[in-house]
mmCIF file of C-alpha atoms and ligand atoms in Angstrom:
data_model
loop_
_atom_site.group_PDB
_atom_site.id
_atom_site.type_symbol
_atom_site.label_atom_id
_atom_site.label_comp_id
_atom_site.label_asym_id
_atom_site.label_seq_id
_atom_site.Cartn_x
_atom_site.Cartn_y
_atom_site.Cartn_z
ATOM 1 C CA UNK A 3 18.077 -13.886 1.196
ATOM 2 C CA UNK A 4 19.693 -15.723 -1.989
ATOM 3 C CA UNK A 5 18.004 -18.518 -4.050
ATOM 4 C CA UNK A 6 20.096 -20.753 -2.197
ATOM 5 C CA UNK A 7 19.770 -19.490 1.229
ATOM 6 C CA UNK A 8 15.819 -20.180 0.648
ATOM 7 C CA UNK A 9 16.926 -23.650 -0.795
ATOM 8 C CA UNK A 10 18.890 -24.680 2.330
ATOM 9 C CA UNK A 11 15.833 -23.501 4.317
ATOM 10 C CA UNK A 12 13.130 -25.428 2.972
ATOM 11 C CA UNK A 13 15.692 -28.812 2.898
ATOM 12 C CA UNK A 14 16.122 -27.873 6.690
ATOM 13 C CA UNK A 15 12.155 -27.574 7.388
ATOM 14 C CA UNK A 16 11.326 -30.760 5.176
ATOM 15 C CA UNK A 17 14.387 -32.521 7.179
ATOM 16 C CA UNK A 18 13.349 -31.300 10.450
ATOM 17 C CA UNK A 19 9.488 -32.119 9.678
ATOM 18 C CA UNK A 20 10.391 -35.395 8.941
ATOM 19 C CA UNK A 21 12.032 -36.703 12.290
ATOM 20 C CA UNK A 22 9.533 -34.779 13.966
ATOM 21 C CA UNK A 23 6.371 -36.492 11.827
ATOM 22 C CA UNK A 24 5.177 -39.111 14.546
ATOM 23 C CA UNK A 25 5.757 -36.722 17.746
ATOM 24 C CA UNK A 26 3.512 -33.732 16.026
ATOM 25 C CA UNK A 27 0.926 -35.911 15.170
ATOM 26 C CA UNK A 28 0.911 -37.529 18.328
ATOM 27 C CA UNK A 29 0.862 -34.349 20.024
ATOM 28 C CA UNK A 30 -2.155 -33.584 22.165
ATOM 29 C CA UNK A 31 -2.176 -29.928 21.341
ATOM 30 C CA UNK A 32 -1.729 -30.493 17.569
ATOM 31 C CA UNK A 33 -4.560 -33.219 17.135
ATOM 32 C CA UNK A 34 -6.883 -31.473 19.200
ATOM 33 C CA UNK A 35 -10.053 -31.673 16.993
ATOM 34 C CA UNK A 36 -12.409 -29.097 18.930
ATOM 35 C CA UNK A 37 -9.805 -26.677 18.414
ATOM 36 C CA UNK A 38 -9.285 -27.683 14.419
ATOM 37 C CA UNK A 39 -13.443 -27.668 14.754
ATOM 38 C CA UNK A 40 -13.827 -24.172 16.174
ATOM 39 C CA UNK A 41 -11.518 -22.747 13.401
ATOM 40 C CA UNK A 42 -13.155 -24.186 10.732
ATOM 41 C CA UNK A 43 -16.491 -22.911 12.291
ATOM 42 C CA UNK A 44 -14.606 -19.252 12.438
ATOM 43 C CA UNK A 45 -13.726 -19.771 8.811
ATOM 44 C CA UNK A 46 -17.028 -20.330 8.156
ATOM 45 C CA UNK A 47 -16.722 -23.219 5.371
ATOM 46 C CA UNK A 48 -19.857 -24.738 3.769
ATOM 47 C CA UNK A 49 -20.836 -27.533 1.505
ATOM 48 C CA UNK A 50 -20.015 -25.547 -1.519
ATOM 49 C CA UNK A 51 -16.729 -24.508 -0.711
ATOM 50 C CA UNK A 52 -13.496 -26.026 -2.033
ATOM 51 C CA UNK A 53 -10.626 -25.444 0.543
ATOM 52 C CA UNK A 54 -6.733 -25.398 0.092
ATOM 53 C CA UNK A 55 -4.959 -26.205 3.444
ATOM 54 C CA UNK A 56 -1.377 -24.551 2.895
ATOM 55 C CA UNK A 57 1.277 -26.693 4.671
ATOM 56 C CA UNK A 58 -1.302 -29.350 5.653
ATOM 57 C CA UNK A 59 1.473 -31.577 7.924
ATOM 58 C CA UNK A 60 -0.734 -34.391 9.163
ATOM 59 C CA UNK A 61 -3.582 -32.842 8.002
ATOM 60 C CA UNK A 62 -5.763 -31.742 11.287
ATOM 61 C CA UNK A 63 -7.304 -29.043 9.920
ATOM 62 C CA UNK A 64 -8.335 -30.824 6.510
ATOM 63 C CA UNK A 65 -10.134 -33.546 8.218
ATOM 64 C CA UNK A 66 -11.919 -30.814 10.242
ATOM 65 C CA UNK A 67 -12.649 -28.990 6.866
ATOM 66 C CA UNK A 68 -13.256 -32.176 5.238
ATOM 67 C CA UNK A 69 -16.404 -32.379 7.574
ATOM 68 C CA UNK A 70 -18.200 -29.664 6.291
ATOM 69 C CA UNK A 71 -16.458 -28.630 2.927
ATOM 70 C CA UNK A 72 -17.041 -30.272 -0.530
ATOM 71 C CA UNK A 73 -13.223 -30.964 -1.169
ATOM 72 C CA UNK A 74 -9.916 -30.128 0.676
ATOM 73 C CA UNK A 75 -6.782 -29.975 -0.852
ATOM 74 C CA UNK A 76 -3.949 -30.425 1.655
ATOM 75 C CA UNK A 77 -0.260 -29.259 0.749
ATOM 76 C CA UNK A 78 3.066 -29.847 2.200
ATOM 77 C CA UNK A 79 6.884 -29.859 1.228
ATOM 78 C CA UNK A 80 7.384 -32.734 3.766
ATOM 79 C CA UNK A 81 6.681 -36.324 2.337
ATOM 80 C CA UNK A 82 6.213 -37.572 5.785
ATOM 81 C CA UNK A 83 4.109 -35.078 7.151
ATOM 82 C CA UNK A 84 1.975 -36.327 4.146
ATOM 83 C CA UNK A 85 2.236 -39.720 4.615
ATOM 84 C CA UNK A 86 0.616 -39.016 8.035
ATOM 85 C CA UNK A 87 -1.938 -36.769 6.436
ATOM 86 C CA UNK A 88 -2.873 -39.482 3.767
ATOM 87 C CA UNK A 89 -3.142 -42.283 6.986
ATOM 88 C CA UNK A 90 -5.417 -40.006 9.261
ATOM 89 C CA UNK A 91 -7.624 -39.508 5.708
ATOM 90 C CA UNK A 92 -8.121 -43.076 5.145
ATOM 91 C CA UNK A 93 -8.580 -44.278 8.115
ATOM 92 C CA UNK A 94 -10.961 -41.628 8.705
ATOM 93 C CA UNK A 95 -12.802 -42.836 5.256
ATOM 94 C CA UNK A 96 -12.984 -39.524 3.704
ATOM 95 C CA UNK A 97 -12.889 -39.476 0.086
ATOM 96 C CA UNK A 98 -12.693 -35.661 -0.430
ATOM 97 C CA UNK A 99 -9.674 -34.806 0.866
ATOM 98 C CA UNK A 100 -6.679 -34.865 -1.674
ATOM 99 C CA UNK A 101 -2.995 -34.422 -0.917
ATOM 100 C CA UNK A 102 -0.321 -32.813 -2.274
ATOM 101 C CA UNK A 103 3.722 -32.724 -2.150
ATOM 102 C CA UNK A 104 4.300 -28.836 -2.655
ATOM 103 C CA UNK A 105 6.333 -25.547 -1.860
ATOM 104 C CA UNK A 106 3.762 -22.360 -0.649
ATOM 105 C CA UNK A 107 6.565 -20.346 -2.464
ATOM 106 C CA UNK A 108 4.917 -21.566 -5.940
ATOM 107 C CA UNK A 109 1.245 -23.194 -5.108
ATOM 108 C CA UNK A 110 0.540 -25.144 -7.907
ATOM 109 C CA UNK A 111 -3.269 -24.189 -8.473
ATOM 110 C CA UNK A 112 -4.327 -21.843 -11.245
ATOM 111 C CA UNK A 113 -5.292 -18.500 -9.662
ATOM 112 C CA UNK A 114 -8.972 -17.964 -8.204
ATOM 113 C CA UNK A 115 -8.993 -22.217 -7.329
ATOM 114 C CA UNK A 116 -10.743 -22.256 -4.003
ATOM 115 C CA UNK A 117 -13.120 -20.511 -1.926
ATOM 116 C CA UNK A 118 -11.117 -20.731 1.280
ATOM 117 C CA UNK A 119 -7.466 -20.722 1.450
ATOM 118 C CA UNK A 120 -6.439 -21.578 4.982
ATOM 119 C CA UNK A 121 -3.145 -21.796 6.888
ATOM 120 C CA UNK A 122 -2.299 -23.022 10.399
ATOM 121 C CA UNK A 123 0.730 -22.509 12.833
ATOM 122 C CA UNK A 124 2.739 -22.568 9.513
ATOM 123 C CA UNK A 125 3.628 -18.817 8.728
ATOM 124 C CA UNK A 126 6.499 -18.732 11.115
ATOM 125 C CA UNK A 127 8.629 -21.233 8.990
ATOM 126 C CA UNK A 128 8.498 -19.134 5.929
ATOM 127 C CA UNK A 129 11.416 -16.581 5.014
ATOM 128 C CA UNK A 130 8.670 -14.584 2.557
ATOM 129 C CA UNK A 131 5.790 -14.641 4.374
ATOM 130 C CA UNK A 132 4.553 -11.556 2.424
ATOM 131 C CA UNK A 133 5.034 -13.416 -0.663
ATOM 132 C CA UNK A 134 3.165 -16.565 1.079
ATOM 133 C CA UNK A 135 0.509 -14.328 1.233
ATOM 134 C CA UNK A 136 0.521 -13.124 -2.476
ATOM 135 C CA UNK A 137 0.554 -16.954 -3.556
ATOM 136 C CA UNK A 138 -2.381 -17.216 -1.248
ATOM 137 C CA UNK A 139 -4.728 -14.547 -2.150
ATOM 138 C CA UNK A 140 -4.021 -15.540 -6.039
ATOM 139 C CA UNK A 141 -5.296 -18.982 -5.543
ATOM 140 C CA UNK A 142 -8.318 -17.665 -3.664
ATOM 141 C CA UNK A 143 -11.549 -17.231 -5.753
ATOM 142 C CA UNK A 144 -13.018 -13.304 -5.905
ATOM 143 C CA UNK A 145 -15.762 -13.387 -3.063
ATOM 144 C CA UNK A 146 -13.338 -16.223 -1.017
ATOM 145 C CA UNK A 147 -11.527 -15.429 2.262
ATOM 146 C CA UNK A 148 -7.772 -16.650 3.442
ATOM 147 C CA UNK A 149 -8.022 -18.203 6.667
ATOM 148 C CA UNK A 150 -5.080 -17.672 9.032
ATOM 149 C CA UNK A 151 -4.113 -19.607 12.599
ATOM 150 C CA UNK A 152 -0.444 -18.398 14.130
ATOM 151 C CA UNK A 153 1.329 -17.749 17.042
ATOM 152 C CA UNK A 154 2.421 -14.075 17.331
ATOM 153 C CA UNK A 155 5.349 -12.291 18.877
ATOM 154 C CA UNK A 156 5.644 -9.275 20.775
ATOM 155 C CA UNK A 157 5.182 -5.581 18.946
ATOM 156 C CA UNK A 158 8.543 -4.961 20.357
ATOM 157 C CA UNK A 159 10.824 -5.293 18.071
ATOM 158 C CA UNK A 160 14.044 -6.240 20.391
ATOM 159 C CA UNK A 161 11.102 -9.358 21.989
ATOM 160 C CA UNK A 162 10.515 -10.526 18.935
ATOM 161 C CA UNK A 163 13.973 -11.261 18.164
ATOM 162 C CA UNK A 164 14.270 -12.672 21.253
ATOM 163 C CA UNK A 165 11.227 -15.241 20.596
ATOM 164 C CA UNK A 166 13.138 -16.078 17.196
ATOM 165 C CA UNK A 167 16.133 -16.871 18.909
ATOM 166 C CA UNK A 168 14.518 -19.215 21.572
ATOM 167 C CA UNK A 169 12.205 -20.933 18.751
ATOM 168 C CA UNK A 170 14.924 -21.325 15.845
ATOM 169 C CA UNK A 171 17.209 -23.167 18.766
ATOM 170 C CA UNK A 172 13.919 -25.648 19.291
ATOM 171 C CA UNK A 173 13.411 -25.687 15.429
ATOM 172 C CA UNK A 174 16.063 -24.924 12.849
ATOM 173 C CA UNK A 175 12.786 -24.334 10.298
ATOM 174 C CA UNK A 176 11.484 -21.735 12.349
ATOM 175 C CA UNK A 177 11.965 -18.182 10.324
ATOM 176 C CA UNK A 178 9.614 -15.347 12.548
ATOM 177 C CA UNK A 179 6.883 -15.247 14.418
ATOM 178 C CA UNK A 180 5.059 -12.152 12.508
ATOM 179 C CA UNK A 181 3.368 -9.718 15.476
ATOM 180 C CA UNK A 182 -0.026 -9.092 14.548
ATOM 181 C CA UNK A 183 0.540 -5.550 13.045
ATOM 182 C CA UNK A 184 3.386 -7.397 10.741
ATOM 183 C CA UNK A 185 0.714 -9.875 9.660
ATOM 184 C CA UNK A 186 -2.335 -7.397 9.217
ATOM 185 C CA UNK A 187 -0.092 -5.370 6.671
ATOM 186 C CA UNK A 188 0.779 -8.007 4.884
ATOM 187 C CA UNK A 189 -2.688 -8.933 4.458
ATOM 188 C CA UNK A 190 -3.627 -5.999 3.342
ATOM 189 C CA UNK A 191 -0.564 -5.741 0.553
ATOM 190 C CA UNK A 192 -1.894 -8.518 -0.550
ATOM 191 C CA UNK A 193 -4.850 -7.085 -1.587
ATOM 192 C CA UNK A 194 -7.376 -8.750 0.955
ATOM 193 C CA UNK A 195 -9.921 -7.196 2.794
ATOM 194 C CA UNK A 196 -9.333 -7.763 6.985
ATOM 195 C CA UNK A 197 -12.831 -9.218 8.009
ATOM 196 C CA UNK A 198 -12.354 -10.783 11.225
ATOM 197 C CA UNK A 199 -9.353 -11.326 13.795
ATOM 198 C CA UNK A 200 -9.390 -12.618 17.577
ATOM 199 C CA UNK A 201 -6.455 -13.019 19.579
ATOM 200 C CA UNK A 202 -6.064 -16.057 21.948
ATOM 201 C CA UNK A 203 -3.971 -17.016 24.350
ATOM 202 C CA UNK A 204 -3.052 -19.917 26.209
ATOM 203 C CA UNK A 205 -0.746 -21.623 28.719
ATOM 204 C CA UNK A 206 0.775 -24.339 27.138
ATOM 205 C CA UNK A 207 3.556 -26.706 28.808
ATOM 206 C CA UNK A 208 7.175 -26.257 28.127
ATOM 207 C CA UNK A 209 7.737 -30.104 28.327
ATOM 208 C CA UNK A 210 4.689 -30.679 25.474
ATOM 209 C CA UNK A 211 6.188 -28.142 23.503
ATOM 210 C CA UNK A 212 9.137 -29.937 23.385
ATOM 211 C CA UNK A 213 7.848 -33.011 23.208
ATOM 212 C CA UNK A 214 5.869 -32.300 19.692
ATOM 213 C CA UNK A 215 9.382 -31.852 18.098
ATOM 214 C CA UNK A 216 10.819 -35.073 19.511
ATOM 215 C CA UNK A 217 13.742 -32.713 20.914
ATOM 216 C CA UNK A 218 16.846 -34.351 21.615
ATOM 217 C CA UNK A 219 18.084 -33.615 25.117
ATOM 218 C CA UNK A 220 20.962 -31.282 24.419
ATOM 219 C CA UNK A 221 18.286 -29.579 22.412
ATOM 220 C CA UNK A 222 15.832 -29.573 25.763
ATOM 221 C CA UNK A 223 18.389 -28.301 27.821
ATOM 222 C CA UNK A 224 19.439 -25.390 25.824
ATOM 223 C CA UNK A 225 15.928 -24.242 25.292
ATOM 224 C CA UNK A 226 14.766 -24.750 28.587
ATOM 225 C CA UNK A 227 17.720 -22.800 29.812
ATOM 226 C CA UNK A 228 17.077 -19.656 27.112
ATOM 227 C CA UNK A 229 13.406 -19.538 28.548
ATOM 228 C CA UNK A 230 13.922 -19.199 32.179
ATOM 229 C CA UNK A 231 16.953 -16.693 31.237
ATOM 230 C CA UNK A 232 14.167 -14.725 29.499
ATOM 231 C CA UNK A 233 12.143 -14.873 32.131
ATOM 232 C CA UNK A 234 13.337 -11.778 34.325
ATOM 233 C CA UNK A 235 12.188 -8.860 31.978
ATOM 234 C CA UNK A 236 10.439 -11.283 29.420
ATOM 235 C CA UNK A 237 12.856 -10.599 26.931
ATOM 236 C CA UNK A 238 10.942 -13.076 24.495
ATOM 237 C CA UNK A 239 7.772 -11.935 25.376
ATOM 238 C CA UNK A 240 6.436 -15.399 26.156
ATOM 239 C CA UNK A 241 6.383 -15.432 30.148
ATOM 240 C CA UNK A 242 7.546 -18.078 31.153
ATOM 241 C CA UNK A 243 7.726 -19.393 34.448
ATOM 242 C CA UNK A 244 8.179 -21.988 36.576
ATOM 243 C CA UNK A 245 4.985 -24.171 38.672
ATOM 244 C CA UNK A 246 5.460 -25.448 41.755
ATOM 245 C CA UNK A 247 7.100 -28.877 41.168
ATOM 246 C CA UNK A 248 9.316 -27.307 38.690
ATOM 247 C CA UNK A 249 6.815 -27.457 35.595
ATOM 248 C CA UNK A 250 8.126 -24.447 33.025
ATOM 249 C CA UNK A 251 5.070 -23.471 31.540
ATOM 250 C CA UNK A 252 4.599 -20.122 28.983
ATOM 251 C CA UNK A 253 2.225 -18.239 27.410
ATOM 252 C CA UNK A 254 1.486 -19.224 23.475
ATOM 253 C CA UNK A 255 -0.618 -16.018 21.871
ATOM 254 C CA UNK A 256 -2.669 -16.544 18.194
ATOM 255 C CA UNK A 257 -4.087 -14.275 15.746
ATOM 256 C CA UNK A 258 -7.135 -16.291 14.191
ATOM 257 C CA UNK A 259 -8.090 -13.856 10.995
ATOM 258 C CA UNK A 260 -10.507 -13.885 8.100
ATOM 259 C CA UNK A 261 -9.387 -11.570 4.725
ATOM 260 C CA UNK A 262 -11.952 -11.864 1.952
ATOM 261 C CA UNK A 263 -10.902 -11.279 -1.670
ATOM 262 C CA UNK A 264 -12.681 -8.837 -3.286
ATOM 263 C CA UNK A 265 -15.265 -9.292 -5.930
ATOM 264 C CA UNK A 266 -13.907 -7.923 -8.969
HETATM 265 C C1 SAM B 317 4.104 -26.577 12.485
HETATM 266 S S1 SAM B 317 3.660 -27.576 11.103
HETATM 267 C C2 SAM B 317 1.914 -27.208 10.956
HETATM 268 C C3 SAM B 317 1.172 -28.276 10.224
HETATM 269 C C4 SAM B 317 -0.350 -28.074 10.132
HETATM 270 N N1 SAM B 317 -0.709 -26.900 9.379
HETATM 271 C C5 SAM B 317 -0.985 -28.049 11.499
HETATM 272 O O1 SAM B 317 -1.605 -27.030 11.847
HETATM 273 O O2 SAM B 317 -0.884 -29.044 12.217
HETATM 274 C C6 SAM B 317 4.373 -26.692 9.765
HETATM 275 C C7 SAM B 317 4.232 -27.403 8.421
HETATM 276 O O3 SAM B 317 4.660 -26.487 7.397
HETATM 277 C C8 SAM B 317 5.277 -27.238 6.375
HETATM 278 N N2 SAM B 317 6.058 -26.312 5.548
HETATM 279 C C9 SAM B 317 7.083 -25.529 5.955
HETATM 280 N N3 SAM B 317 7.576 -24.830 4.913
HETATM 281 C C10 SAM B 317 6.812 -25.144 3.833
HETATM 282 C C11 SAM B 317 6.808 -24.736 2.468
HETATM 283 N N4 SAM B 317 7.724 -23.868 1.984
HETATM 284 N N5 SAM B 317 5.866 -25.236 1.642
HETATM 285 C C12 SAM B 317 4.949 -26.134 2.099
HETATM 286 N N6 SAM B 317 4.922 -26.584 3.378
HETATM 287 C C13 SAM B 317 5.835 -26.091 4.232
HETATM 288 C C14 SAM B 317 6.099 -28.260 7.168
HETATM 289 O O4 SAM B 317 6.514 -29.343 6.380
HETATM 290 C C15 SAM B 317 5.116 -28.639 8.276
HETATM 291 O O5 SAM B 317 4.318 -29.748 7.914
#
């Protein structure tokens, strides 16, 4: 990937993040706040800690951390996925939640900033995820833990592509799903210490998914149509299948995972 490839992509995710602001946030799934709730709980954020939310969008998870944290600092390279962040803040009236226009390519926080570095359903859109992870474990203080939330693909290598293929024609930003061995050794490069990782899955609507993207219809059709031709021998590894009444639903699978930093 050339300097410019990675330019074009992050112009592509900022573009696409921006005609997309008002359906994400308004998406049930997104906003849900017992779900932001039970992953800050898993994180296990306190009053002392101060906690970087990489690729914040419209900031879920850093009013959830905002609850219980001393200060959040949310991040994004979309202006209007902050804009939404900053609304949802104020109008929420919490005063220790501060926002930032950034790349996770080049966080800019001096290293060993905050005690819990957290990302959610973000790590698919980046083309260096390893080097994501780098940025992330520098920022994190000795003793502090990176905090991870994302959808997975298949250990098969030939499924994975296919789950690519069917999420990058949804989402130009989309990069790859990392399966949860990919993501584990990256950790680890990184020079974190694994703690704590649960896998969940659930059945989530093919019409919502759509929906949080504010898919055009020619965009809808084409997806839909990849999914159920996947569907013989699951050659995305997401299941799909069809309800009665015609309702395409799939399966969505998440690696939730703790990695402390090590003292010294
Ligand atoms: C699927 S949204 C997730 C937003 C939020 N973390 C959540 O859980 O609702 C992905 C977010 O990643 C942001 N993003 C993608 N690439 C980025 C980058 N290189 N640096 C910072 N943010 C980025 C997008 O702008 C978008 O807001």
């Amino acid at each position: 990937m050339t300097e410019l490839d990675s330019r074009l992509h992050k112009r592509t995710t900022s573009r696409q993040f921006t005609r997309a602001a008002d359906a994400f946030a308004a998406s049930p799934v997104k906003s849900d706040m017992d779900y932001r709730r039970r992953y800050v709980h898993f994180a296990a954020a306190n009053a002392s800690d101060a906690v970087l939310d990489v690729a914040t969008g419209p900031g879920f998870s850093a009013l959830a951390f905002a609850e219980v944290a001393r200060i959040v600092v949310g991040f994004d390279i979309t202006p209007a996925m902050l804009e939404r962040a900053a609304r949802q803040r104020d109008k929420a009236r919490l005063a220790n939640i501060e926002l930032v226009l950034a790349d996770v390519e080049a966080i800019p926080f001096a290293d060993s900033s905050f005690q819990v570095v957290s990302c959610n359903s973000s790590l698919h859109h980046f083309q260096r995820p390893g080097w994501v992870f780098q940025e992330m474990a520098r920022v994190c203080a000795p003793g502090g833990r990176v905090v991870i939330d994302d959808q997975r693909s298949s250990e098969d290598a030939s499924r994975a592509a296919g789950q690519d293929r069917i999420e990058r024609r949804r989402d130009p930003s989309h990069a790859h799903s990392l399966s949860r061995s990919e993501m584990l050794s990256m950790v680890r490069e990184a020079g974190l210490e694994v703690q704590r990782v649960e896998e969940r899955e659930s059945t989530r609507d093919f019409d919502e998914w759509m929906k949080a993207i504010g898919a055009d219809p020619a965009t809808y059709r084409a997806v839909r149509q990849a999914m159920l031709e996947s569907s013989d021998d699951d050659s995305a590894g997401l299941a799909p299948r069809l309800e009665e009444g015609g309702r395409l639903v799939y399966e969505r699978r998440v690696v939730w995972l703790v990695a402390a930093k090590p003292l010294g």
